[in-house]
Amino acid sequence: MGSGTKSGGCRGCITRIPYATLIALIMCWAGVGVFCGTMYRGVNLTLRLLQDVFKLDKGLQWVEPTQLAFVILGASMAAIALMILGTAILATGATRQEVYRSSVGRVGGRIASAAFIFITYILLLAWLLVLGCCIIMTIFYSLSWGICSTKEIQYDEQKIDFYPFHFLFPEGTQKVNMEVEGQKEIKMFCKDYVERAEVMFIIATSACFLVVMSLVHFLMALSANYAHIRGHDKFTELQDLQDLTSETMTLTDREAVYIKHVQ
């Protein structure tokens, strides 16, 4: 008897777990954690590259706000994903029948699910934009590493000329600062910064793609939860109607028996 009760309790707990949302949560936390770490490191390497190699000090005020934005984005994503998991638990299995028994609870559940669907959709658009930026940075560093790897570089002159890309530099940058000259600067540019930053941005792009996939999973799970709550609302109304019909039929039968007994 005890083992049966224990088995039933474990089975009941298993049916209350929203596996789709849980998988999306794990994907989201893993992607956000890796993304924030690699992007923080990649931005630092980019800043040092601009300062040490191209001698750029002006126009770099965006670096610290960008790093802070990554931290805030990661914390907010972790919190929102956890809240979505909470709403999914309330809308799964027997928990849904207990929590959304009243009409007020069902209305609140639908509003919460709709609100998280809207928030997740906005976050998905934002992360798609971030993914596009990561792809651009990865392509830039891959091309830079390709430049470092080709034999066409004039190593005899110990110079890599970036003046043809002067439109990418801040206005007023001198031509001499657009040239990487000397074995020391070439090593610093290729080995110390470009090679390391390329790895960081490749990993960050992969992590960002994982976050996008987790947000798609969240949207699917939230849409299903909204449909479940809405369906449970209709089922409850049907159940109440059935109970009312059964009660009416019982009273009618009792009245018929009473009248027959009187006669």
PDB file of C-alpha atoms in Angstrom:
ATOM      1  CA  MET A   1       0.000   0.000   0.000  1.00  0.00           C
ATOM      2  CA  GLY A   2       2.857   2.334   0.908  1.00  0.00           C
ATOM      3  CA  SER A   3       4.736   1.587  -2.312  1.00  0.00           C
ATOM      4  CA  GLY A   4       1.586   2.219  -4.336  1.00  0.00           C
ATOM      5  CA  THR A   5       1.071   5.571  -2.678  1.00  0.00           C
ATOM      6  CA  LYS A   6       4.704   6.461  -3.251  1.00  0.00           C
ATOM      7  CA  SER A   7       4.483   5.433  -6.893  1.00  0.00           C
ATOM      8  CA  GLY A   8       1.341   7.494  -7.351  1.00  0.00           C
ATOM      9  CA  GLY A   9       3.004  10.506  -5.708  1.00  0.00           C
ATOM     10  CA  CYS A  10       6.056  10.259  -7.967  1.00  0.00           C
ATOM     11  CA  ARG A  11       3.841   9.850 -11.010  1.00  0.00           C
ATOM     12  CA  GLY A  12       1.829  12.875  -9.934  1.00  0.00           C
ATOM     13  CA  CYS A  13       4.973  14.970  -9.561  1.00  0.00           C
ATOM     14  CA  ILE A  14       6.247  13.895 -12.977  1.00  0.00           C
ATOM     15  CA  THR A  15       2.998  14.922 -14.661  1.00  0.00           C
ATOM     16  CA  ARG A  16       3.235  18.376 -13.060  1.00  0.00           C
ATOM     17  CA  ILE A  17       6.646  19.181 -14.619  1.00  0.00           C
ATOM     18  CA  PRO A  18       6.560  21.367 -17.783  1.00  0.00           C
ATOM     19  CA  TYR A  19       9.368  19.621 -19.652  1.00  0.00           C
ATOM     20  CA  ALA A  20       9.253  21.856 -22.749  1.00  0.00           C
ATOM     21  CA  THR A  21       9.633  25.015 -20.667  1.00  0.00           C
ATOM     22  CA  LEU A  22      12.300  23.383 -18.480  1.00  0.00           C
ATOM     23  CA  ILE A  23      14.380  22.480 -21.538  1.00  0.00           C
ATOM     24  CA  ALA A  24      13.964  26.036 -22.866  1.00  0.00           C
ATOM     25  CA  LEU A  25      15.055  27.402 -19.468  1.00  0.00           C
ATOM     26  CA  ILE A  26      18.246  25.303 -19.484  1.00  0.00           C
ATOM     27  CA  MET A  27      19.010  26.396 -23.057  1.00  0.00           C
ATOM     28  CA  CYS A  28      18.356  30.036 -22.153  1.00  0.00           C
ATOM     29  CA  TRP A  29      20.529  30.055 -19.028  1.00  0.00           C
ATOM     30  CA  ALA A  30      23.379  28.221 -20.756  1.00  0.00           C
ATOM     31  CA  GLY A  31      23.258  30.495 -23.805  1.00  0.00           C
ATOM     32  CA  VAL A  32      22.993  33.720 -21.820  1.00  0.00           C
ATOM     33  CA  GLY A  33      25.833  32.730 -19.474  1.00  0.00           C
ATOM     34  CA  VAL A  34      28.214  31.829 -22.287  1.00  0.00           C
ATOM     35  CA  PHE A  35      27.153  34.850 -24.346  1.00  0.00           C
ATOM     36  CA  CYS A  36      27.736  37.368 -21.563  1.00  0.00           C
ATOM     37  CA  GLY A  37      31.145  35.894 -20.687  1.00  0.00           C
ATOM     38  CA  THR A  38      32.463  35.676 -24.245  1.00  0.00           C
ATOM     39  CA  MET A  39      31.046  39.024 -25.348  1.00  0.00           C
ATOM     40  CA  TYR A  40      32.516  40.762 -22.295  1.00  0.00           C
ATOM     41  CA  ARG A  41      35.918  39.303 -23.169  1.00  0.00           C
ATOM     42  CA  GLY A  42      35.475  40.042 -26.888  1.00  0.00           C
ATOM     43  CA  VAL A  43      34.581  43.688 -26.258  1.00  0.00           C
ATOM     44  CA  ASN A  44      37.619  44.059 -23.995  1.00  0.00           C
ATOM     45  CA  LEU A  45      39.893  42.644 -26.697  1.00  0.00           C
ATOM     46  CA  THR A  46      38.332  44.958 -29.279  1.00  0.00           C
ATOM     47  CA  LEU A  47      38.888  47.960 -27.013  1.00  0.00           C
ATOM     48  CA  ARG A  48      42.534  47.060 -26.434  1.00  0.00           C
ATOM     49  CA  LEU A  49      42.989  46.452 -30.170  1.00  0.00           C
ATOM     50  CA  LEU A  50      41.709  49.937 -30.999  1.00  0.00           C
ATOM     51  CA  GLN A  51      43.810  51.565 -28.284  1.00  0.00           C
ATOM     52  CA  ASP A  52      47.100  49.655 -28.620  1.00  0.00           C
ATOM     53  CA  VAL A  53      47.262  49.043 -32.364  1.00  0.00           C
ATOM     54  CA  PHE A  54      45.281  51.865 -34.002  1.00  0.00           C
ATOM     55  CA  LYS A  55      45.943  54.409 -31.232  1.00  0.00           C
ATOM     56  CA  LEU A  56      42.269  55.350 -30.925  1.00  0.00           C
ATOM     57  CA  ASP A  57      41.200  56.865 -27.617  1.00  0.00           C
ATOM     58  CA  LYS A  58      38.303  59.066 -28.685  1.00  0.00           C
ATOM     59  CA  GLY A  59      34.840  57.763 -29.451  1.00  0.00           C
ATOM     60  CA  LEU A  60      35.200  54.693 -27.221  1.00  0.00           C
ATOM     61  CA  GLN A  61      32.742  55.803 -24.538  1.00  0.00           C
ATOM     62  CA  TRP A  62      30.327  53.098 -25.757  1.00  0.00           C
ATOM     63  CA  VAL A  63      32.433  50.241 -24.351  1.00  0.00           C
ATOM     64  CA  GLU A  64      31.513  50.431 -20.666  1.00  0.00           C
ATOM     65  CA  PRO A  65      27.761  50.959 -21.306  1.00  0.00           C
ATOM     66  CA  THR A  66      27.849  47.996 -23.702  1.00  0.00           C
ATOM     67  CA  GLN A  67      29.443  45.731 -21.109  1.00  0.00           C
ATOM     68  CA  LEU A  68      26.941  46.897 -18.494  1.00  0.00           C
ATOM     69  CA  ALA A  69      24.105  46.219 -20.943  1.00  0.00           C
ATOM     70  CA  PHE A  70      25.333  42.633 -21.354  1.00  0.00           C
ATOM     71  CA  VAL A  71      25.209  42.101 -17.579  1.00  0.00           C
ATOM     72  CA  ILE A  72      21.722  43.619 -17.286  1.00  0.00           C
ATOM     73  CA  LEU A  73      20.514  41.620 -20.283  1.00  0.00           C
ATOM     74  CA  GLY A  74      21.798  38.377 -18.812  1.00  0.00           C
ATOM     75  CA  ALA A  75      20.237  39.004 -15.392  1.00  0.00           C
ATOM     76  CA  SER A  76      16.883  40.054 -16.867  1.00  0.00           C
ATOM     77  CA  MET A  77      16.785  37.053 -19.202  1.00  0.00           C
ATOM     78  CA  ALA A  78      17.497  34.665 -16.318  1.00  0.00           C
ATOM     79  CA  ALA A  79      14.746  36.242 -14.193  1.00  0.00           C
ATOM     80  CA  ILE A  80      12.166  36.268 -17.008  1.00  0.00           C
ATOM     81  CA  ALA A  81      12.935  32.654 -17.917  1.00  0.00           C
ATOM     82  CA  LEU A  82      12.426  31.645 -14.284  1.00  0.00           C
ATOM     83  CA  MET A  83       9.082  33.476 -14.135  1.00  0.00           C
ATOM     84  CA  ILE A  84       7.970  31.769 -17.341  1.00  0.00           C
ATOM     85  CA  LEU A  85       8.837  28.417 -15.768  1.00  0.00           C
ATOM     86  CA  GLY A  86       6.687  29.345 -12.770  1.00  0.00           C
ATOM     87  CA  THR A  87       3.670  30.116 -14.954  1.00  0.00           C
ATOM     88  CA  ALA A  88       4.255  26.904 -16.899  1.00  0.00           C
ATOM     89  CA  ILE A  89       4.226  24.853 -13.681  1.00  0.00           C
ATOM     90  CA  LEU A  90       0.892  26.415 -12.727  1.00  0.00           C
ATOM     91  CA  ALA A  91      -0.547  25.511 -16.139  1.00  0.00           C
ATOM     92  CA  THR A  92       0.651  21.892 -16.235  1.00  0.00           C
ATOM     93  CA  GLY A  93      -1.136  18.700 -15.202  1.00  0.00           C
ATOM     94  CA  ALA A  94      -3.132  18.494 -11.997  1.00  0.00           C
ATOM     95  CA  THR A  95      -1.728  21.828 -10.833  1.00  0.00           C
ATOM     96  CA  ARG A  96      -3.745  23.574 -13.534  1.00  0.00           C
ATOM     97  CA  GLN A  97      -6.956  21.992 -12.257  1.00  0.00           C
ATOM     98  CA  GLU A  98      -6.188  23.130  -8.718  1.00  0.00           C
ATOM     99  CA  VAL A  99      -4.967  26.656  -9.446  1.00  0.00           C
ATOM    100  CA  TYR A 100      -7.364  27.617 -12.225  1.00  0.00           C
ATOM    101  CA  ARG A 101     -10.498  26.209 -10.652  1.00  0.00           C
ATOM    102  CA  SER A 102     -12.116  29.628 -10.259  1.00  0.00           C
ATOM    103  CA  SER A 103     -12.984  31.946 -13.137  1.00  0.00           C
ATOM    104  CA  VAL A 104     -10.815  34.723 -11.650  1.00  0.00           C
ATOM    105  CA  GLY A 105      -7.811  32.385 -11.560  1.00  0.00           C
ATOM    106  CA  ARG A 106      -8.357  31.341 -15.164  1.00  0.00           C
ATOM    107  CA  VAL A 107      -8.598  34.951 -16.326  1.00  0.00           C
ATOM    108  CA  GLY A 108      -5.404  35.777 -14.434  1.00  0.00           C
ATOM    109  CA  GLY A 109      -3.656  32.773 -15.978  1.00  0.00           C
ATOM    110  CA  ARG A 110      -4.623  33.813 -19.492  1.00  0.00           C
ATOM    111  CA  ILE A 111      -3.490  37.396 -18.888  1.00  0.00           C
ATOM    112  CA  ALA A 112      -0.144  36.220 -17.470  1.00  0.00           C
ATOM    113  CA  SER A 113       0.448  33.848 -20.390  1.00  0.00           C
ATOM    114  CA  ALA A 114      -0.475  36.541 -22.939  1.00  0.00           C
ATOM    115  CA  ALA A 115       1.828  39.063 -21.229  1.00  0.00           C
ATOM    116  CA  PHE A 116       4.771  36.645 -21.263  1.00  0.00           C
ATOM    117  CA  ILE A 117       4.065  35.804 -24.923  1.00  0.00           C
ATOM    118  CA  PHE A 118       4.322  39.523 -25.759  1.00  0.00           C
ATOM    119  CA  ILE A 119       7.501  39.992 -23.676  1.00  0.00           C
ATOM    120  CA  THR A 120       9.120  36.876 -25.173  1.00  0.00           C
ATOM    121  CA  TYR A 121       8.269  38.042 -28.690  1.00  0.00           C
ATOM    122  CA  ILE A 122       9.933  41.428 -28.065  1.00  0.00           C
ATOM    123  CA  LEU A 123      12.978  39.691 -26.561  1.00  0.00           C
ATOM    124  CA  LEU A 124      13.154  37.389 -29.571  1.00  0.00           C
ATOM    125  CA  LEU A 125      13.311  40.386 -31.925  1.00  0.00           C
ATOM    126  CA  ALA A 126      15.995  41.994 -29.738  1.00  0.00           C
ATOM    127  CA  TRP A 127      18.097  38.823 -29.657  1.00  0.00           C
ATOM    128  CA  LEU A 128      17.773  38.425 -33.422  1.00  0.00           C
ATOM    129  CA  LEU A 129      19.253  41.932 -33.702  1.00  0.00           C
ATOM    130  CA  VAL A 130      22.053  40.947 -31.306  1.00  0.00           C
ATOM    131  CA  LEU A 131      22.643  37.789 -33.355  1.00  0.00           C
ATOM    132  CA  GLY A 132      23.011  39.908 -36.474  1.00  0.00           C
ATOM    133  CA  CYS A 133      25.593  42.122 -34.727  1.00  0.00           C
ATOM    134  CA  CYS A 134      27.495  39.045 -33.538  1.00  0.00           C
ATOM    135  CA  ILE A 135      27.569  37.654 -37.062  1.00  0.00           C
ATOM    136  CA  ILE A 136      28.936  40.961 -38.396  1.00  0.00           C
ATOM    137  CA  MET A 137      31.676  41.042 -35.732  1.00  0.00           C
ATOM    138  CA  THR A 138      32.543  37.396 -36.376  1.00  0.00           C
ATOM    139  CA  ILE A 139      32.828  38.042 -40.114  1.00  0.00           C
ATOM    140  CA  PHE A 140      35.011  41.092 -39.452  1.00  0.00           C
ATOM    141  CA  TYR A 141      37.431  39.181 -37.238  1.00  0.00           C
ATOM    142  CA  SER A 142      37.428  36.178 -39.574  1.00  0.00           C
ATOM    143  CA  LEU A 143      38.410  38.436 -42.470  1.00  0.00           C
ATOM    144  CA  SER A 144      41.073  40.058 -40.296  1.00  0.00           C
ATOM    145  CA  TRP A 145      42.468  36.659 -39.370  1.00  0.00           C
ATOM    146  CA  GLY A 146      42.388  35.747 -43.071  1.00  0.00           C
ATOM    147  CA  ILE A 147      44.480  38.823 -43.782  1.00  0.00           C
ATOM    148  CA  CYS A 148      46.964  37.721 -41.152  1.00  0.00           C
ATOM    149  CA  SER A 149      47.122  34.213 -42.636  1.00  0.00           C
ATOM    150  CA  THR A 150      47.672  35.115 -46.285  1.00  0.00           C
ATOM    151  CA  LYS A 151      51.055  35.384 -47.942  1.00  0.00           C
ATOM    152  CA  GLU A 152      49.968  38.511 -49.790  1.00  0.00           C
ATOM    153  CA  ILE A 153      50.741  40.625 -46.731  1.00  0.00           C
ATOM    154  CA  GLN A 154      53.943  42.541 -47.314  1.00  0.00           C
ATOM    155  CA  TYR A 155      55.883  41.042 -44.460  1.00  0.00           C
ATOM    156  CA  ASP A 156      59.109  42.271 -46.059  1.00  0.00           C
ATOM    157  CA  GLU A 157      57.894  45.768 -45.411  1.00  0.00           C
ATOM    158  CA  GLN A 158      56.380  44.686 -42.070  1.00  0.00           C
ATOM    159  CA  LYS A 159      53.147  46.577 -42.747  1.00  0.00           C
ATOM    160  CA  ILE A 160      49.408  45.912 -43.034  1.00  0.00           C
ATOM    161  CA  ASP A 161      47.655  48.878 -44.594  1.00  0.00           C
ATOM    162  CA  PHE A 162      44.019  49.452 -43.570  1.00  0.00           C
ATOM    163  CA  TYR A 163      43.752  52.838 -45.252  1.00  0.00           C
ATOM    164  CA  PRO A 164      41.373  51.461 -47.950  1.00  0.00           C
ATOM    165  CA  PHE A 165      38.921  50.963 -45.060  1.00  0.00           C
ATOM    166  CA  HIS A 166      39.352  54.499 -43.745  1.00  0.00           C
ATOM    167  CA  PHE A 167      35.562  54.979 -43.743  1.00  0.00           C
ATOM    168  CA  LEU A 168      35.368  52.539 -40.826  1.00  0.00           C
ATOM    169  CA  PHE A 169      37.645  54.701 -38.662  1.00  0.00           C
ATOM    170  CA  PRO A 170      36.509  57.775 -36.712  1.00  0.00           C
ATOM    171  CA  GLU A 171      36.666  61.053 -38.573  1.00  0.00           C
ATOM    172  CA  GLY A 172      40.020  62.742 -38.241  1.00  0.00           C
ATOM    173  CA  THR A 173      42.042  59.544 -37.808  1.00  0.00           C
ATOM    174  CA  GLN A 174      45.517  59.945 -39.271  1.00  0.00           C
ATOM    175  CA  LYS A 175      46.690  57.629 -42.041  1.00  0.00           C
ATOM    176  CA  VAL A 176      49.665  56.452 -40.007  1.00  0.00           C
ATOM    177  CA  ASN A 177      47.280  55.097 -37.378  1.00  0.00           C
ATOM    178  CA  MET A 178      45.524  53.002 -40.041  1.00  0.00           C
ATOM    179  CA  GLU A 179      48.709  51.056 -40.751  1.00  0.00           C
ATOM    180  CA  VAL A 180      49.982  48.160 -38.666  1.00  0.00           C
ATOM    181  CA  GLU A 181      53.751  48.437 -38.995  1.00  0.00           C
ATOM    182  CA  GLY A 182      56.561  46.392 -37.546  1.00  0.00           C
ATOM    183  CA  GLN A 183      56.794  42.816 -36.383  1.00  0.00           C
ATOM    184  CA  LYS A 184      55.695  43.750 -32.871  1.00  0.00           C
ATOM    185  CA  GLU A 185      52.483  45.472 -33.981  1.00  0.00           C
ATOM    186  CA  ILE A 186      51.677  42.728 -36.489  1.00  0.00           C
ATOM    187  CA  LYS A 187      52.067  40.077 -33.777  1.00  0.00           C
ATOM    188  CA  MET A 188      49.982  42.173 -31.394  1.00  0.00           C
ATOM    189  CA  PHE A 189      47.256  42.634 -34.012  1.00  0.00           C
ATOM    190  CA  CYS A 190      47.124  39.053 -35.311  1.00  0.00           C
ATOM    191  CA  LYS A 191      48.046  36.846 -32.373  1.00  0.00           C
ATOM    192  CA  ASP A 192      47.200  38.826 -29.246  1.00  0.00           C
ATOM    193  CA  TYR A 193      43.901  40.370 -30.327  1.00  0.00           C
ATOM    194  CA  VAL A 194      42.393  39.138 -33.611  1.00  0.00           C
ATOM    195  CA  GLU A 195      42.940  35.419 -33.035  1.00  0.00           C
ATOM    196  CA  ARG A 196      41.563  35.511 -29.482  1.00  0.00           C
ATOM    197  CA  ALA A 197      38.681  37.856 -30.275  1.00  0.00           C
ATOM    198  CA  GLU A 198      37.638  35.708 -33.236  1.00  0.00           C
ATOM    199  CA  VAL A 199      37.218  32.684 -30.961  1.00  0.00           C
ATOM    200  CA  MET A 200      35.255  34.761 -28.447  1.00  0.00           C
ATOM    201  CA  PHE A 201      32.844  36.101 -31.063  1.00  0.00           C
ATOM    202  CA  ILE A 202      32.342  32.685 -32.682  1.00  0.00           C
ATOM    203  CA  ILE A 203      31.361  31.240 -29.306  1.00  0.00           C
ATOM    204  CA  ALA A 204      29.194  34.289 -28.555  1.00  0.00           C
ATOM    205  CA  THR A 205      27.378  33.892 -31.889  1.00  0.00           C
ATOM    206  CA  SER A 206      26.691  30.222 -31.154  1.00  0.00           C
ATOM    207  CA  ALA A 207      25.449  31.085 -27.656  1.00  0.00           C
ATOM    208  CA  CYS A 208      23.237  33.844 -29.052  1.00  0.00           C
ATOM    209  CA  PHE A 209      21.719  31.368 -31.515  1.00  0.00           C
ATOM    210  CA  LEU A 210      21.024  29.034 -28.571  1.00  0.00           C
ATOM    211  CA  VAL A 211      19.208  31.854 -26.753  1.00  0.00           C
ATOM    212  CA  VAL A 212      17.118  32.563 -29.860  1.00  0.00           C
ATOM    213  CA  MET A 213      16.158  28.886 -30.043  1.00  0.00           C
ATOM    214  CA  SER A 214      15.213  28.901 -26.341  1.00  0.00           C
ATOM    215  CA  LEU A 215      12.969  31.934 -26.886  1.00  0.00           C
ATOM    216  CA  VAL A 216      11.233  30.117 -29.757  1.00  0.00           C
ATOM    217  CA  HIS A 217      10.696  27.169 -27.383  1.00  0.00           C
ATOM    218  CA  PHE A 218       9.289  29.551 -24.774  1.00  0.00           C
ATOM    219  CA  LEU A 219       6.851  30.997 -27.315  1.00  0.00           C
ATOM    220  CA  MET A 220       5.610  27.542 -28.282  1.00  0.00           C
ATOM    221  CA  ALA A 221       5.251  26.465 -24.641  1.00  0.00           C
ATOM    222  CA  LEU A 222       3.473  29.687 -23.630  1.00  0.00           C
ATOM    223  CA  SER A 223       1.068  29.400 -26.542  1.00  0.00           C
ATOM    224  CA  ALA A 224       0.278  25.822 -25.530  1.00  0.00           C
ATOM    225  CA  ASN A 225      -0.238  26.871 -21.895  1.00  0.00           C
ATOM    226  CA  TYR A 226      -2.591  29.652 -22.970  1.00  0.00           C
ATOM    227  CA  ALA A 227      -4.580  27.155 -25.019  1.00  0.00           C
ATOM    228  CA  HIS A 228      -4.675  24.712 -22.072  1.00  0.00           C
ATOM    229  CA  ILE A 229      -5.984  27.385 -19.696  1.00  0.00           C
ATOM    230  CA  ARG A 230      -8.560  28.525 -22.224  1.00  0.00           C
ATOM    231  CA  GLY A 231      -9.611  24.928 -22.840  1.00  0.00           C
ATOM    232  CA  HIS A 232      -9.762  24.279 -19.108  1.00  0.00           C
ATOM    233  CA  ASP A 233     -12.097  27.277 -18.807  1.00  0.00           C
ATOM    234  CA  LYS A 234     -14.490  25.759 -21.328  1.00  0.00           C
ATOM    235  CA  PHE A 235     -14.154  22.339 -19.701  1.00  0.00           C
ATOM    236  CA  THR A 236     -15.015  23.843 -16.305  1.00  0.00           C
ATOM    237  CA  GLU A 237     -18.094  25.557 -17.724  1.00  0.00           C
ATOM    238  CA  LEU A 238     -19.173  22.272 -19.314  1.00  0.00           C
ATOM    239  CA  GLN A 239     -18.551  20.443 -16.038  1.00  0.00           C
ATOM    240  CA  ASP A 240     -20.597  23.010 -14.101  1.00  0.00           C
ATOM    241  CA  LEU A 241     -23.408  22.662 -16.636  1.00  0.00           C
ATOM    242  CA  GLN A 242     -23.258  18.893 -16.345  1.00  0.00           C
ATOM    243  CA  ASP A 243     -23.308  19.066 -12.533  1.00  0.00           C
ATOM    244  CA  LEU A 244     -26.280  21.443 -12.675  1.00  0.00           C
ATOM    245  CA  THR A 245     -28.110  19.106 -15.071  1.00  0.00           C
ATOM    246  CA  SER A 246     -27.371  16.106 -12.869  1.00  0.00           C
ATOM    247  CA  GLU A 247     -28.576  17.973  -9.787  1.00  0.00           C
ATOM    248  CA  THR A 248     -31.777  19.024 -11.581  1.00  0.00           C
ATOM    249  CA  MET A 249     -32.420  15.460 -12.720  1.00  0.00           C
ATOM    250  CA  THR A 250     -31.837  14.179  -9.176  1.00  0.00           C
ATOM    251  CA  LEU A 251     -34.325  16.676  -7.739  1.00  0.00           C
ATOM    252  CA  THR A 252     -36.829  15.734 -10.446  1.00  0.00           C
ATOM    253  CA  ASP A 253     -36.462  12.046  -9.651  1.00  0.00           C
ATOM    254  CA  ARG A 254     -36.917  12.725  -5.944  1.00  0.00           C
ATOM    255  CA  GLU A 255     -40.043  14.748  -6.633  1.00  0.00           C
ATOM    256  CA  ALA A 256     -41.415  11.949  -8.817  1.00  0.00           C
ATOM    257  CA  VAL A 257     -40.744   9.371  -6.113  1.00  0.00           C
ATOM    258  CA  TYR A 258     -42.323  11.632  -3.463  1.00  0.00           C
ATOM    259  CA  ILE A 259     -45.452  12.195  -5.568  1.00  0.00           C
ATOM    260  CA  LYS A 260     -45.759   8.474  -6.286  1.00  0.00           C
ATOM    261  CA  HIS A 261     -45.371   7.734  -2.584  1.00  0.00           C
ATOM    262  CA  VAL A 262     -48.085  10.260  -1.663  1.00  0.00           C
ATOM    263  CA  GLN A 263     -50.452   8.829  -4.225  1.00  0.00           C
TER     264      GLN A 263
END
